Amino acid sequence: MNAKLDQNFYLRTDTVAIARDLLGKLLVVPTETGERVSGMIVETEAYLGETDRAAHSFGGRRTARNEVTYWEGGHVYVFFIYGMYYQLNVVCGEADSPHVVLIRAVEPVEGIEIMRERRGFLSEPGAIATWSRRDQNLTSGPGKLCIALDIDRSINGEELSGNRIWLEDRKQFLDIEISVGKRIGIDYAGDDAARPLRFWVRDNPFVSKPRLEISTEN
DNA sequence: AGCGAGATGAGCT
DNA sequence: GCTCATCTCGCTG
């Protein structure tokens, strides 16, 4: 039931397969007091290392910022963007092969009240409930889920085999239809912008953006 | 229910 | 200076 994913899951060299297989996995980030806060992964994107124009490591640019992407699979890469947000990635493959999978959306499973609080959904009495504060917006995007799960630079480089953040298999998440499309927000990436490297759980309401799918599979 | 703008900072693609 | 693997609010009709 609560089986942590084996390290071999991340060490595979087929990053696209990992991005697909991450759909339906449970992402767990406990609080400091050990309370479980978790969500099912419903949207991912693959970033294929130094030959991928959309990847931070494109062209072999190895810097302090993306250093973790060069580590062995099974680590966590967190970066800061747009002056306000963090994004969570899973490092894949062997060392010195900077492939990652971006976690773009999860569906809340455990600790939903904690997520509401972190996202500012528990407004003062009398405050008007707006559409933007409905639960559907808790974790439906890469920046949102990092706020809800309290993910920031302090877990950059953590191992998924540790006790700060990890992934679990859940039987009830096995039956999933997968949609495939273009990655979001990387129009600068030339030909690579059109590649089918975004994966999401079909019709799941927590997927970040309604976009055309290139194909569907099981 | 869809668009435009502003927020905000680190690394220069 | 400008660009970003983004989000939210406020305006529209």
PDB file of C-alpha atoms (C1' of nucleotides) in Angstrom:
ATOM      1  CA  MET A   1       0.000   0.000   0.000  1.00  0.00           C
ATOM      2  CA  ASN A   2       2.644   2.539   1.027  1.00  0.00           C
ATOM      3  CA  ALA A   3       5.452   1.206  -1.122  1.00  0.00           C
ATOM      4  CA  LYS A   4       8.112   3.838  -1.763  1.00  0.00           C
ATOM      5  CA  LEU A   5       9.309   3.679  -5.348  1.00  0.00           C
ATOM      6  CA  ASP A   6      12.529   1.762  -5.856  1.00  0.00           C
ATOM      7  CA  GLN A   7      15.590   3.735  -6.935  1.00  0.00           C
ATOM      8  CA  ASN A   8      15.715   1.697 -10.151  1.00  0.00           C
ATOM      9  CA  PHE A   9      12.542   3.498 -11.219  1.00  0.00           C
ATOM     10  CA  TYR A  10      14.538   6.713 -11.593  1.00  0.00           C
ATOM     11  CA  LEU A  11      17.757   5.214 -12.907  1.00  0.00           C
ATOM     12  CA  ARG A  12      16.181   4.190 -16.221  1.00  0.00           C
ATOM     13  CA  THR A  13      17.587   5.992 -19.247  1.00  0.00           C
ATOM     14  CA  ASP A  14      14.210   6.345 -20.959  1.00  0.00           C
ATOM     15  CA  THR A  15      13.078   9.663 -19.505  1.00  0.00           C
ATOM     16  CA  VAL A  16       9.856   9.671 -21.515  1.00  0.00           C
ATOM     17  CA  ALA A  17       8.894   6.354 -19.943  1.00  0.00           C
ATOM     18  CA  ILE A  18       9.569   7.773 -16.495  1.00  0.00           C
ATOM     19  CA  ALA A  19       7.450  10.855 -17.237  1.00  0.00           C
ATOM     20  CA  ARG A  20       4.575   8.590 -18.274  1.00  0.00           C
ATOM     21  CA  ASP A  21       5.014   6.199 -15.373  1.00  0.00           C
ATOM     22  CA  LEU A  22       5.025   9.030 -12.841  1.00  0.00           C
ATOM     23  CA  LEU A  23       1.356   9.687 -13.630  1.00  0.00           C
ATOM     24  CA  GLY A  24      -0.728   8.113 -10.881  1.00  0.00           C
ATOM     25  CA  LYS A  25       2.137   8.004  -8.367  1.00  0.00           C
ATOM     26  CA  LEU A  26       1.612   9.565  -4.953  1.00  0.00           C
ATOM     27  CA  LEU A  27       3.899  12.498  -4.113  1.00  0.00           C
ATOM     28  CA  VAL A  28       4.396  12.772  -0.348  1.00  0.00           C
ATOM     29  CA  VAL A  29       5.939  15.714   1.510  1.00  0.00           C
ATOM     30  CA  PRO A  30       5.369  15.386   5.268  1.00  0.00           C
ATOM     31  CA  THR A  31       5.173  18.404   7.555  1.00  0.00           C
ATOM     32  CA  GLU A  32       7.822  19.061  10.192  1.00  0.00           C
ATOM     33  CA  THR A  33       5.630  17.234  12.692  1.00  0.00           C
ATOM     34  CA  GLY A  34       5.378  14.210  10.424  1.00  0.00           C
ATOM     35  CA  GLU A  35       1.877  14.779   9.104  1.00  0.00           C
ATOM     36  CA  ARG A  36       1.377  13.420   5.617  1.00  0.00           C
ATOM     37  CA  VAL A  37       0.589  15.897   2.844  1.00  0.00           C
ATOM     38  CA  SER A  38       0.297  14.248  -0.535  1.00  0.00           C
ATOM     39  CA  GLY A  39      -1.115  14.320  -4.028  1.00  0.00           C
ATOM     40  CA  MET A  40      -1.440  12.041  -7.024  1.00  0.00           C
ATOM     41  CA  ILE A  41       0.678  13.150  -9.971  1.00  0.00           C
ATOM     42  CA  VAL A  42      -1.594  13.982 -12.917  1.00  0.00           C
ATOM     43  CA  GLU A  43       0.682  15.988 -15.249  1.00  0.00           C
ATOM     44  CA  THR A  44       4.378  15.770 -16.150  1.00  0.00           C
ATOM     45  CA  GLU A  45       6.864  17.002 -18.748  1.00  0.00           C
ATOM     46  CA  ALA A  46      10.102  15.375 -19.885  1.00  0.00           C
ATOM     47  CA  TYR A  47      13.231  17.506 -20.380  1.00  0.00           C
ATOM     48  CA  LEU A  48      15.821  15.565 -22.287  1.00  0.00           C
ATOM     49  CA  GLY A  49      19.142  17.031 -21.255  1.00  0.00           C
ATOM     50  CA  GLU A  50      21.860  18.762 -23.222  1.00  0.00           C
ATOM     51  CA  THR A  51      20.305  18.259 -26.663  1.00  0.00           C
ATOM     52  CA  ASP A  52      16.889  19.629 -25.634  1.00  0.00           C
ATOM     53  CA  ARG A  53      16.595  23.371 -26.299  1.00  0.00           C
ATOM     54  CA  ALA A  54      13.973  23.698 -23.573  1.00  0.00           C
ATOM     55  CA  ALA A  55      16.157  22.107 -20.892  1.00  0.00           C
ATOM     56  CA  HIS A  56      18.251  24.134 -18.473  1.00  0.00           C
ATOM     57  CA  SER A  57      21.232  21.984 -19.405  1.00  0.00           C
ATOM     58  CA  PHE A  58      20.891  22.621 -23.153  1.00  0.00           C
ATOM     59  CA  GLY A  59      24.233  22.818 -24.898  1.00  0.00           C
ATOM     60  CA  GLY A  60      26.079  21.480 -21.876  1.00  0.00           C
ATOM     61  CA  ARG A  61      25.480  24.544 -19.745  1.00  0.00           C
ATOM     62  CA  ARG A  62      26.329  23.205 -16.315  1.00  0.00           C
ATOM     63  CA  THR A  63      25.944  25.845 -13.612  1.00  0.00           C
ATOM     64  CA  ALA A  64      25.407  26.081  -9.874  1.00  0.00           C
ATOM     65  CA  ARG A  65      21.690  26.416 -10.549  1.00  0.00           C
ATOM     66  CA  ASN A  66      21.231  23.206 -12.548  1.00  0.00           C
ATOM     67  CA  GLU A  67      24.038  21.188 -10.964  1.00  0.00           C
ATOM     68  CA  VAL A  68      21.593  18.725  -9.408  1.00  0.00           C
ATOM     69  CA  THR A  69      20.256  17.730 -12.829  1.00  0.00           C
ATOM     70  CA  TYR A  70      23.679  16.180 -13.499  1.00  0.00           C
ATOM     71  CA  TRP A  71      23.394  13.930 -10.464  1.00  0.00           C
ATOM     72  CA  GLU A  72      22.183  10.370 -10.495  1.00  0.00           C
ATOM     73  CA  GLY A  73      18.467   9.674 -10.932  1.00  0.00           C
ATOM     74  CA  GLY A  74      16.330   9.723  -7.805  1.00  0.00           C
ATOM     75  CA  HIS A  75      17.230  13.236  -6.682  1.00  0.00           C
ATOM     76  CA  VAL A  76      14.978  16.274  -6.584  1.00  0.00           C
ATOM     77  CA  TYR A  77      15.709  19.407  -8.633  1.00  0.00           C
ATOM     78  CA  VAL A  78      13.915  22.547  -7.453  1.00  0.00           C
ATOM     79  CA  PHE A  79      14.431  25.903  -9.140  1.00  0.00           C
ATOM     80  CA  PHE A  80      13.117  29.413  -8.596  1.00  0.00           C
ATOM     81  CA  ILE A  81      11.355  31.235 -11.408  1.00  0.00           C
ATOM     82  CA  TYR A  82       9.409  34.410 -12.217  1.00  0.00           C
ATOM     83  CA  GLY A  83      10.616  35.959  -9.008  1.00  0.00           C
ATOM     84  CA  MET A  84       7.984  34.150  -6.943  1.00  0.00           C
ATOM     85  CA  TYR A  85       7.606  30.485  -7.742  1.00  0.00           C
ATOM     86  CA  TYR A  86       9.376  27.169  -7.389  1.00  0.00           C
ATOM     87  CA  GLN A  87       9.131  24.167  -9.671  1.00  0.00           C
ATOM     88  CA  LEU A  88       9.701  20.540  -8.759  1.00  0.00           C
ATOM     89  CA  ASN A  89      11.595  18.115 -10.977  1.00  0.00           C
ATOM     90  CA  VAL A  90      12.654  14.492 -10.624  1.00  0.00           C
ATOM     91  CA  VAL A  91      16.202  13.791 -11.814  1.00  0.00           C
ATOM     92  CA  CYS A  92      16.392  10.767 -14.136  1.00  0.00           C
ATOM     93  CA  GLY A  93      18.976   8.361 -15.473  1.00  0.00           C
ATOM     94  CA  GLU A  94      22.641   8.006 -14.678  1.00  0.00           C
ATOM     95  CA  ALA A  95      24.996  10.670 -13.385  1.00  0.00           C
ATOM     96  CA  ASP A  96      26.165  13.285 -15.932  1.00  0.00           C
ATOM     97  CA  SER A  97      23.011  12.784 -18.011  1.00  0.00           C
ATOM     98  CA  PRO A  98      20.923  15.817 -16.992  1.00  0.00           C
ATOM     99  CA  HIS A  99      17.465  14.506 -17.830  1.00  0.00           C
ATOM    100  CA  VAL A 100      14.559  15.548 -15.598  1.00  0.00           C
ATOM    101  CA  VAL A 101      10.795  15.255 -15.357  1.00  0.00           C
ATOM    102  CA  LEU A 102       8.884  18.345 -14.294  1.00  0.00           C
ATOM    103  CA  ILE A 103       5.888  17.680 -12.036  1.00  0.00           C
ATOM    104  CA  ARG A 104       3.254  20.076 -13.392  1.00  0.00           C
ATOM    105  CA  ALA A 105       0.168  19.095 -11.405  1.00  0.00           C
ATOM    106  CA  VAL A 106      -1.094  16.778  -8.683  1.00  0.00           C
ATOM    107  CA  GLU A 107      -4.525  15.928  -7.310  1.00  0.00           C
ATOM    108  CA  PRO A 108      -4.707  16.513  -3.533  1.00  0.00           C
ATOM    109  CA  VAL A 109      -5.021  13.292  -1.513  1.00  0.00           C
ATOM    110  CA  GLU A 110      -3.861  13.820   2.088  1.00  0.00           C
ATOM    111  CA  GLY A 111      -3.567  17.023   4.146  1.00  0.00           C
ATOM    112  CA  ILE A 112      -5.971  19.034   2.029  1.00  0.00           C
ATOM    113  CA  GLU A 113      -6.730  21.443   4.867  1.00  0.00           C
ATOM    114  CA  ILE A 114      -3.011  22.187   5.230  1.00  0.00           C
ATOM    115  CA  MET A 115      -2.806  22.851   1.492  1.00  0.00           C
ATOM    116  CA  ARG A 116      -5.755  25.251   1.679  1.00  0.00           C
ATOM    117  CA  GLU A 117      -4.039  27.163   4.424  1.00  0.00           C
ATOM    118  CA  ARG A 118      -0.713  27.409   2.585  1.00  0.00           C
ATOM    119  CA  ARG A 119      -2.474  28.573  -0.577  1.00  0.00           C
ATOM    120  CA  GLY A 120      -4.396  31.240   1.316  1.00  0.00           C
ATOM    121  CA  PHE A 121      -7.783  29.679   0.726  1.00  0.00           C
ATOM    122  CA  LEU A 122      -8.814  29.949   4.372  1.00  0.00           C
ATOM    123  CA  SER A 123      -9.669  33.609   4.239  1.00  0.00           C
ATOM    124  CA  GLU A 124     -10.917  35.647   7.146  1.00  0.00           C
ATOM    125  CA  PRO A 125     -14.608  35.364   8.016  1.00  0.00           C
ATOM    126  CA  GLY A 126     -16.648  37.504   5.691  1.00  0.00           C
ATOM    127  CA  ALA A 127     -14.206  37.291   2.832  1.00  0.00           C
ATOM    128  CA  ILE A 128     -15.766  36.564  -0.511  1.00  0.00           C
ATOM    129  CA  ALA A 129     -15.030  33.142  -1.933  1.00  0.00           C
ATOM    130  CA  THR A 130     -13.683  33.584  -5.439  1.00  0.00           C
ATOM    131  CA  TRP A 131     -13.379  31.075  -8.219  1.00  0.00           C
ATOM    132  CA  SER A 132      -9.615  31.213  -7.944  1.00  0.00           C
ATOM    133  CA  ARG A 133      -9.847  29.868  -4.403  1.00  0.00           C
ATOM    134  CA  ARG A 134     -11.756  26.720  -5.181  1.00  0.00           C
ATOM    135  CA  ASP A 135     -10.044  23.438  -4.403  1.00  0.00           C
ATOM    136  CA  GLN A 136      -9.578  22.767  -8.086  1.00  0.00           C
ATOM    137  CA  ASN A 137      -6.898  25.467  -8.024  1.00  0.00           C
ATOM    138  CA  LEU A 138      -4.997  24.062  -5.044  1.00  0.00           C
ATOM    139  CA  THR A 139      -2.357  22.118  -6.964  1.00  0.00           C
ATOM    140  CA  SER A 140      -3.248  22.496 -10.660  1.00  0.00           C
ATOM    141  CA  GLY A 141       0.086  23.918 -11.808  1.00  0.00           C
ATOM    142  CA  PRO A 142       3.817  23.622 -11.113  1.00  0.00           C
ATOM    143  CA  GLY A 143       3.998  26.756  -8.975  1.00  0.00           C
ATOM    144  CA  LYS A 144       0.760  26.077  -7.130  1.00  0.00           C
ATOM    145  CA  LEU A 145       1.700  22.550  -6.088  1.00  0.00           C
ATOM    146  CA  CYS A 146       5.021  23.750  -4.685  1.00  0.00           C
ATOM    147  CA  ILE A 147       3.162  26.207  -2.453  1.00  0.00           C
ATOM    148  CA  ALA A 148       0.602  23.586  -1.378  1.00  0.00           C
ATOM    149  CA  LEU A 149       3.285  20.998  -0.619  1.00  0.00           C
ATOM    150  CA  ASP A 150       5.756  23.507   0.877  1.00  0.00           C
ATOM    151  CA  ILE A 151       8.440  22.790  -1.697  1.00  0.00           C
ATOM    152  CA  ASP A 152      11.248  25.329  -2.006  1.00  0.00           C
ATOM    153  CA  ARG A 153      14.987  25.531  -2.544  1.00  0.00           C
ATOM    154  CA  SER A 154      15.672  23.842   0.773  1.00  0.00           C
ATOM    155  CA  ILE A 155      14.864  20.444  -0.725  1.00  0.00           C
ATOM    156  CA  ASN A 156      16.880  20.952  -3.913  1.00  0.00           C
ATOM    157  CA  GLY A 157      19.194  17.939  -4.185  1.00  0.00           C
ATOM    158  CA  GLU A 158      17.276  15.764  -1.704  1.00  0.00           C
ATOM    159  CA  GLU A 159      17.052  12.045  -2.426  1.00  0.00           C
ATOM    160  CA  LEU A 160      13.622  10.567  -3.037  1.00  0.00           C
ATOM    161  CA  SER A 161      14.713   7.624  -0.903  1.00  0.00           C
ATOM    162  CA  GLY A 162      14.972   9.977   2.100  1.00  0.00           C
ATOM    163  CA  ASN A 163      12.343  11.222   4.512  1.00  0.00           C
ATOM    164  CA  ARG A 164      11.668  14.770   3.309  1.00  0.00           C
ATOM    165  CA  ILE A 165      10.000  13.969  -0.012  1.00  0.00           C
ATOM    166  CA  TRP A 166       9.231  10.717  -1.793  1.00  0.00           C
ATOM    167  CA  LEU A 167       6.938   8.872  -4.192  1.00  0.00           C
ATOM    168  CA  GLU A 168       4.673   5.893  -3.554  1.00  0.00           C
ATOM    169  CA  ASP A 169       2.771   3.423  -5.652  1.00  0.00           C
ATOM    170  CA  ARG A 170      -0.963   3.253  -5.052  1.00  0.00           C
ATOM    171  CA  LYS A 171      -3.040   0.408  -6.375  1.00  0.00           C
ATOM    172  CA  GLN A 172      -6.149   2.489  -6.867  1.00  0.00           C
ATOM    173  CA  PHE A 173      -4.283   4.811  -9.253  1.00  0.00           C
ATOM    174  CA  LEU A 174      -3.407   2.119 -11.783  1.00  0.00           C
ATOM    175  CA  ASP A 175      -6.215   2.583 -14.297  1.00  0.00           C
ATOM    176  CA  ILE A 176      -5.275   5.733 -16.141  1.00  0.00           C
ATOM    177  CA  GLU A 177      -5.682   7.025 -19.675  1.00  0.00           C
ATOM    178  CA  ILE A 178      -2.738   9.156 -20.754  1.00  0.00           C
ATOM    179  CA  SER A 179      -2.941  12.194 -23.040  1.00  0.00           C
ATOM    180  CA  VAL A 180       0.159  13.483 -24.797  1.00  0.00           C
ATOM    181  CA  GLY A 181       0.890  17.019 -26.009  1.00  0.00           C
ATOM    182  CA  LYS A 182       3.385  19.854 -26.301  1.00  0.00           C
ATOM    183  CA  ARG A 183       5.193  21.254 -23.307  1.00  0.00           C
ATOM    184  CA  ILE A 184       3.946  24.525 -21.787  1.00  0.00           C
ATOM    185  CA  GLY A 185       5.769  27.840 -21.801  1.00  0.00           C
ATOM    186  CA  ILE A 186       8.780  26.934 -23.927  1.00  0.00           C
ATOM    187  CA  ASP A 187       7.959  28.592 -27.252  1.00  0.00           C
ATOM    188  CA  TYR A 188      11.535  29.847 -27.457  1.00  0.00           C
ATOM    189  CA  ALA A 189      12.776  26.256 -27.909  1.00  0.00           C
ATOM    190  CA  GLY A 190      12.429  26.093 -31.702  1.00  0.00           C
ATOM    191  CA  ASP A 191      11.713  22.637 -33.067  1.00  0.00           C
ATOM    192  CA  ASP A 192      11.831  21.137 -29.589  1.00  0.00           C
ATOM    193  CA  ALA A 193       8.765  23.173 -28.584  1.00  0.00           C
ATOM    194  CA  ALA A 194       6.572  20.930 -30.737  1.00  0.00           C
ATOM    195  CA  ARG A 195       7.785  17.611 -29.388  1.00  0.00           C
ATOM    196  CA  PRO A 196       5.214  15.400 -27.605  1.00  0.00           C
ATOM    197  CA  LEU A 197       6.827  15.514 -24.172  1.00  0.00           C
ATOM    198  CA  ARG A 198       3.932  16.573 -21.938  1.00  0.00           C
ATOM    199  CA  PHE A 199       1.815  13.849 -20.354  1.00  0.00           C
ATOM    200  CA  TRP A 200      -1.369  14.120 -18.328  1.00  0.00           C
ATOM    201  CA  VAL A 201      -4.191  12.026 -16.930  1.00  0.00           C
ATOM    202  CA  ARG A 202      -7.002  12.399 -19.392  1.00  0.00           C
ATOM    203  CA  ASP A 203      -9.952  14.477 -18.153  1.00  0.00           C
ATOM    204  CA  ASN A 204      -8.454  14.984 -14.714  1.00  0.00           C
ATOM    205  CA  PRO A 205      -9.674  18.357 -13.350  1.00  0.00           C
ATOM    206  CA  PHE A 206      -6.327  19.159 -11.727  1.00  0.00           C
ATOM    207  CA  VAL A 207      -4.374  19.254 -15.002  1.00  0.00           C
ATOM    208  CA  SER A 208      -2.969  22.775 -15.355  1.00  0.00           C
ATOM    209  CA  LYS A 209      -3.970  23.850 -18.826  1.00  0.00           C
ATOM    210  CA  PRO A 210      -6.563  22.648 -21.287  1.00  0.00           C
ATOM    211  CA  ARG A 211      -4.553  22.061 -24.431  1.00  0.00           C
ATOM    212  CA  LEU A 212      -4.940  19.948 -27.519  1.00  0.00           C
ATOM    213  CA  GLU A 213      -3.628  16.468 -27.172  1.00  0.00           C
ATOM    214  CA  ILE A 214      -1.430  15.001 -29.862  1.00  0.00           C
ATOM    215  CA  SER A 215      -2.370  11.453 -28.969  1.00  0.00           C
ATOM    216  CA  THR A 216      -3.870   9.233 -26.308  1.00  0.00           C
ATOM    217  CA  GLU A 217      -2.578   5.947 -24.983  1.00  0.00           C
ATOM    218  CA  ASN A 218      -2.948   3.575 -22.103  1.00  0.00           C
TER     219      ASN A 218
ATOM    220  C1'  DA B   1     -14.821  32.548 -19.198  1.00  0.00           C
ATOM    221  C1'  DG B   2     -11.178  34.901 -21.428  1.00  0.00           C
ATOM    222  C1'  DC B   3      -7.508  38.417 -21.821  1.00  0.00           C
ATOM    223  C1'  DG B   4      -3.827  41.777 -20.103  1.00  0.00           C
ATOM    224  C1'  DA B   5      -0.958  43.287 -16.817  1.00  0.00           C
ATOM    225  C1'  DG B   6       1.731  43.228 -12.754  1.00  0.00           C
ATOM    226  C1'  DA B   7       4.366  40.884  -9.300  1.00  0.00           C
ATOM    227  C1'  DT B   8       9.290  39.816  -8.348  1.00  0.00           C
ATOM    228  C1'  DG B   9      14.344  38.046  -8.560  1.00  0.00           C
ATOM    229  C1'  DA B  10      18.052  35.160 -10.509  1.00  0.00           C
ATOM    230  C1'  DG B  11      20.649  34.159 -14.374  1.00  0.00           C
ATOM    231  C1'  DC B  12      21.690  35.563 -18.758  1.00  0.00           C
ATOM    232  C1'  DT B  13      19.280  30.558 -23.075  1.00  0.00           C
TER     233       DT B  13
ATOM    234  C1'  DG C   1      18.372  45.348 -19.347  1.00  0.00           C
ATOM    235  C1'  DC C   2      15.658  41.348 -20.613  1.00  0.00           C
ATOM    236  C1'  DT C   3      14.024  36.736 -20.206  1.00  0.00           C
ATOM    237  C1'  DC C   4      11.973  33.349 -17.890  1.00  0.00           C
ATOM    238  C1'  DA C   5       9.445  25.340 -17.454  1.00  0.00           C
ATOM    239  C1'  DT C   6       3.982  31.131 -13.473  1.00  0.00           C
ATOM    240  C1'  DC C   7      -0.119  32.860 -10.946  1.00  0.00           C
ATOM    241  C1'  DT C   8      -3.680  36.065  -9.644  1.00  0.00           C
ATOM    242  C1'  DC C   9      -6.566  39.835 -10.078  1.00  0.00           C
ATOM    243  C1'  DG C  10      -9.512  42.992 -12.522  1.00  0.00           C
ATOM    244  C1'  DC C  11     -11.656  44.302 -16.603  1.00  0.00           C
ATOM    245  C1'  DT C  12     -14.591  43.150 -20.322  1.00  0.00           C
ATOM    246  C1'  DG C  13     -19.303  42.380 -22.785  1.00  0.00           C
TER     247       DG C  13
END
